[in-house]
PDB file of C-alpha atoms in Angstrom:
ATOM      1  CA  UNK A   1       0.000   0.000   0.000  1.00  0.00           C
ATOM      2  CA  UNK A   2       1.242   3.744  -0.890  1.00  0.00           C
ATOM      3  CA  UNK A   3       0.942   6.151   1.544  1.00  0.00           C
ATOM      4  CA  UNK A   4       2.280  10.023   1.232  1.00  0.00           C
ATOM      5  CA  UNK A   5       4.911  11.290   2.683  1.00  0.00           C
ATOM      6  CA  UNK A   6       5.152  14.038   4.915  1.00  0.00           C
ATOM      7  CA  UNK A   7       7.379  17.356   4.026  1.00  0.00           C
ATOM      8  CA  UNK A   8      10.198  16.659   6.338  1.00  0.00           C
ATOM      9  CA  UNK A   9      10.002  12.815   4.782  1.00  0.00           C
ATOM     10  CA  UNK A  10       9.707  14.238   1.165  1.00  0.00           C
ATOM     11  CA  UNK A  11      12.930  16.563   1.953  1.00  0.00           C
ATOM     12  CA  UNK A  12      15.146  13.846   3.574  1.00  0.00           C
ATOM     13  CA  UNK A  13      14.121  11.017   0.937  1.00  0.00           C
ATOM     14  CA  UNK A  14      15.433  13.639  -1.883  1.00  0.00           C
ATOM     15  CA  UNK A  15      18.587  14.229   0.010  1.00  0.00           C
ATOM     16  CA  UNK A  16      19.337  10.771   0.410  1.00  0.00           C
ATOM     17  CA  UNK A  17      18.771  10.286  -3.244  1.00  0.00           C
ATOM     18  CA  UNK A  18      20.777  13.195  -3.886  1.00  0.00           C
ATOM     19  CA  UNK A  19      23.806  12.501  -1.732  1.00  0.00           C
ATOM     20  CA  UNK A  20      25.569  10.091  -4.394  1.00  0.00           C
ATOM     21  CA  UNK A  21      26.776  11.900  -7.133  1.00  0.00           C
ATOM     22  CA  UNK A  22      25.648   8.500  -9.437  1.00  0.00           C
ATOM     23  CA  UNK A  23      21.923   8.511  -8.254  1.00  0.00           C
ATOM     24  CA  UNK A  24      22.451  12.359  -9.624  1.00  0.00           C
ATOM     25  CA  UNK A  25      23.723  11.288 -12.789  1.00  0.00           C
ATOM     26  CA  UNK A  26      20.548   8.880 -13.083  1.00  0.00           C
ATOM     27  CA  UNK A  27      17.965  11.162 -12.051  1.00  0.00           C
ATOM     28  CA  UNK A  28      19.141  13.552 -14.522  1.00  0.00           C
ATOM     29  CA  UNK A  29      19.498  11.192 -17.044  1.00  0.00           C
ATOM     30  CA  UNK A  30      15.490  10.403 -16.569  1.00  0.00           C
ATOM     31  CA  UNK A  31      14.870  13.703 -16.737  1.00  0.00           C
ATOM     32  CA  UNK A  32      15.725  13.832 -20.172  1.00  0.00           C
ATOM     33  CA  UNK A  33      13.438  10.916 -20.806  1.00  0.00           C
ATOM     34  CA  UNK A  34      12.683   7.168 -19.747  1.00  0.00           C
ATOM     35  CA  UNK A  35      15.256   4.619 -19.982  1.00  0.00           C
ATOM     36  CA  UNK A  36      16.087   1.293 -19.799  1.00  0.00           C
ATOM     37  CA  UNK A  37      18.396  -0.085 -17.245  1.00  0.00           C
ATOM     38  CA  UNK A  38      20.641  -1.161 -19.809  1.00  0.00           C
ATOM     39  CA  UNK A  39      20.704   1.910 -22.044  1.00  0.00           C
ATOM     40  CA  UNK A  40      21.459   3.398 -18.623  1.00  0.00           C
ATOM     41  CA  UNK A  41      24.323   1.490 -17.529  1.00  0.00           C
ATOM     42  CA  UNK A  42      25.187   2.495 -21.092  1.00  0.00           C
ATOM     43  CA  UNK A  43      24.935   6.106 -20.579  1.00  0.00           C
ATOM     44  CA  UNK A  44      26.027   6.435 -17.545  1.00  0.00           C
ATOM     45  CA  UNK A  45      29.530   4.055 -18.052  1.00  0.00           C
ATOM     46  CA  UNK A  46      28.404   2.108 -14.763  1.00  0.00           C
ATOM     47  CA  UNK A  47      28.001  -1.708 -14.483  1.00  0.00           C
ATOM     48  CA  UNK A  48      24.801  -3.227 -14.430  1.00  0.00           C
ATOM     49  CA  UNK A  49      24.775  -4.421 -11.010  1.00  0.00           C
ATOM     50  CA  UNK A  50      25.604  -1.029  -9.293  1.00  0.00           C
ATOM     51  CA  UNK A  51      22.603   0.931 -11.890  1.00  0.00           C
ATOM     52  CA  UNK A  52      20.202  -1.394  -9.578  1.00  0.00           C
ATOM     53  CA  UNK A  53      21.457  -0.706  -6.305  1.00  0.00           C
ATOM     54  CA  UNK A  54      21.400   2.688  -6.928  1.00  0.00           C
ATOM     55  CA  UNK A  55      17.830   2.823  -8.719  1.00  0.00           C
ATOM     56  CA  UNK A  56      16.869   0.196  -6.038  1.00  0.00           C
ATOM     57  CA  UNK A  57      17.882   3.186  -3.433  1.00  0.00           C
ATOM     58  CA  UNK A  58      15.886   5.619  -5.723  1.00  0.00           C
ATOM     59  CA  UNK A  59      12.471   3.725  -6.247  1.00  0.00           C
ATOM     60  CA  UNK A  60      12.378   3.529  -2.193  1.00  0.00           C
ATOM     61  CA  UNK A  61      13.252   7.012  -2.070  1.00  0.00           C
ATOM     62  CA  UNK A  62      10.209   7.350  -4.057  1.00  0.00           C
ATOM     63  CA  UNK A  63      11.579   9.480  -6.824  1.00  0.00           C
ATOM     64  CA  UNK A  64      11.343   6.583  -9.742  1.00  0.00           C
ATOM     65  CA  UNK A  65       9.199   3.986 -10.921  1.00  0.00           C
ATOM     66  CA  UNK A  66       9.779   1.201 -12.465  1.00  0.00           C
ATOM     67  CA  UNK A  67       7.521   0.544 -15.576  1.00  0.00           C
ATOM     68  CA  UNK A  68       7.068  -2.997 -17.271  1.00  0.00           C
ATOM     69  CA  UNK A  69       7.226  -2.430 -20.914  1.00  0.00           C
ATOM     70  CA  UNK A  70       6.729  -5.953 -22.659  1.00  0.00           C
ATOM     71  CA  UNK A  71       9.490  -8.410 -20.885  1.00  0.00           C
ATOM     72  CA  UNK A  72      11.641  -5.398 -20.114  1.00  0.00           C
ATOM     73  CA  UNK A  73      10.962  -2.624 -17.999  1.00  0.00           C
ATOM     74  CA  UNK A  74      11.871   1.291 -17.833  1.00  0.00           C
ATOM     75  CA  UNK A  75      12.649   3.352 -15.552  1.00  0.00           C
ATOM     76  CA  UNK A  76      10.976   7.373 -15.433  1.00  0.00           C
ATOM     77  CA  UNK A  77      10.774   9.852 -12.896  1.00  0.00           C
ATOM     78  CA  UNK A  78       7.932   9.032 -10.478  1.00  0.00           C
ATOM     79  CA  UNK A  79       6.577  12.902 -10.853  1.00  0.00           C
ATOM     80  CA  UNK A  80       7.197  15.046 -13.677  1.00  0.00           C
ATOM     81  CA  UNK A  81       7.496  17.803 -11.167  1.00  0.00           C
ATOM     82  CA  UNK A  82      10.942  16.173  -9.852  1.00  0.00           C
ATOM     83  CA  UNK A  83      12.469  17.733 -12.920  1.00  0.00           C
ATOM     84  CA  UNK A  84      11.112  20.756 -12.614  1.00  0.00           C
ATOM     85  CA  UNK A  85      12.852  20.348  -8.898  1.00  0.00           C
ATOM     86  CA  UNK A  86      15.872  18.497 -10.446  1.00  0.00           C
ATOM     87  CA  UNK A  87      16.038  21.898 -12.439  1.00  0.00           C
ATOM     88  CA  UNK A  88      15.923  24.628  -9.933  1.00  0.00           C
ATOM     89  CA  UNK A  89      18.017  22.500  -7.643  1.00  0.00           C
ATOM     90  CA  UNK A  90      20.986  22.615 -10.188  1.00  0.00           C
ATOM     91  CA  UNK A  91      20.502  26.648 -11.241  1.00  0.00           C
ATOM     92  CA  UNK A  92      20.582  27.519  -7.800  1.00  0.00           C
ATOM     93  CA  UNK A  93      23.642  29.654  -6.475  1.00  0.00           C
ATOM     94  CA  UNK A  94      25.343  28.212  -2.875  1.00  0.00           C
ATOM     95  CA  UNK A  95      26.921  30.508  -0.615  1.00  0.00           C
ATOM     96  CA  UNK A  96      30.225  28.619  -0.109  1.00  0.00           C
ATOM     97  CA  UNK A  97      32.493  30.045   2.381  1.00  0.00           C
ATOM     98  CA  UNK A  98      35.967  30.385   0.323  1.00  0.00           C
ATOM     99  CA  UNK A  99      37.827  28.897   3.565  1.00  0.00           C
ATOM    100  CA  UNK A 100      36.506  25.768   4.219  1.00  0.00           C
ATOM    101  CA  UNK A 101      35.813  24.756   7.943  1.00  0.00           C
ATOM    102  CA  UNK A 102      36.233  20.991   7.036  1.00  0.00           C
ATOM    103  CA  UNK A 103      39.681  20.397   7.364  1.00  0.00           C
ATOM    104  CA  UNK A 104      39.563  16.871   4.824  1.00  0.00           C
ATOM    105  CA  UNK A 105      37.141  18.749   2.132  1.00  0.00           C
ATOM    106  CA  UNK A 106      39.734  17.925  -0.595  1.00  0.00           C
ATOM    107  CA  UNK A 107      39.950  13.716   0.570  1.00  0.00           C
ATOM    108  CA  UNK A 108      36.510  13.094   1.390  1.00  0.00           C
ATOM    109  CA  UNK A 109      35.108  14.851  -1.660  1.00  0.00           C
ATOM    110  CA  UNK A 110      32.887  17.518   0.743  1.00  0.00           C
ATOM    111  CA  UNK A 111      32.065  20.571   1.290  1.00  0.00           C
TER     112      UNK A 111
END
């Protein structure tokens, strides 16, 4: 059974999604359009097996579905509003403090 989400859910299900700089390539990519898994994995220069962890990880976040087309099935955005989101998130200008406070930024990939 589906059941909605709350705001503070919705917000730290698209974080989550959005913490993994793959699951960002992938949402973007089905922003463009539907896809495959394969013609993903493709795309994206990823195996096969890791595509489905991560678009395991985004189907519970709740920001794909997966679609049964014939014997295969294809992946889309769950809302068409996401990209609108997807969109706005990626135009918008951070305030990045020029010094950064996190002293292994350049290791861990960070701040």
């Amino acid at each position: 059974m589906l059941t909605l989400a709350d705001d503070i859910e919705v917000l730290a299900r698209f974080g989550r999604a959005l913490a993994d700089p793959i699951r960002c390539r992938i949402l973007l990519a089905l922003r463009e359009a539907p896809a495959h898994p394969s013609d993903l994995a493709d795309a994206l220069d990823i195996s096969r097996t890791r595509l489905s962890n991560h678009l395991a990880c985004l189907r519970d976040c709740g920001l794909v579905v997966a679609v049964p087309v014939g014997r295969r099935t294809r992946y889309e955005l769950a809302d068409e509003r996401l990209g609108h989101a997807l969109d706005a998130l990626r135009t918008t200008v951070l305030a990045v403090e020029a010094d950064r406070t996190c002293p292994t930024a350049e290791e861990q990939g960070c701040c």
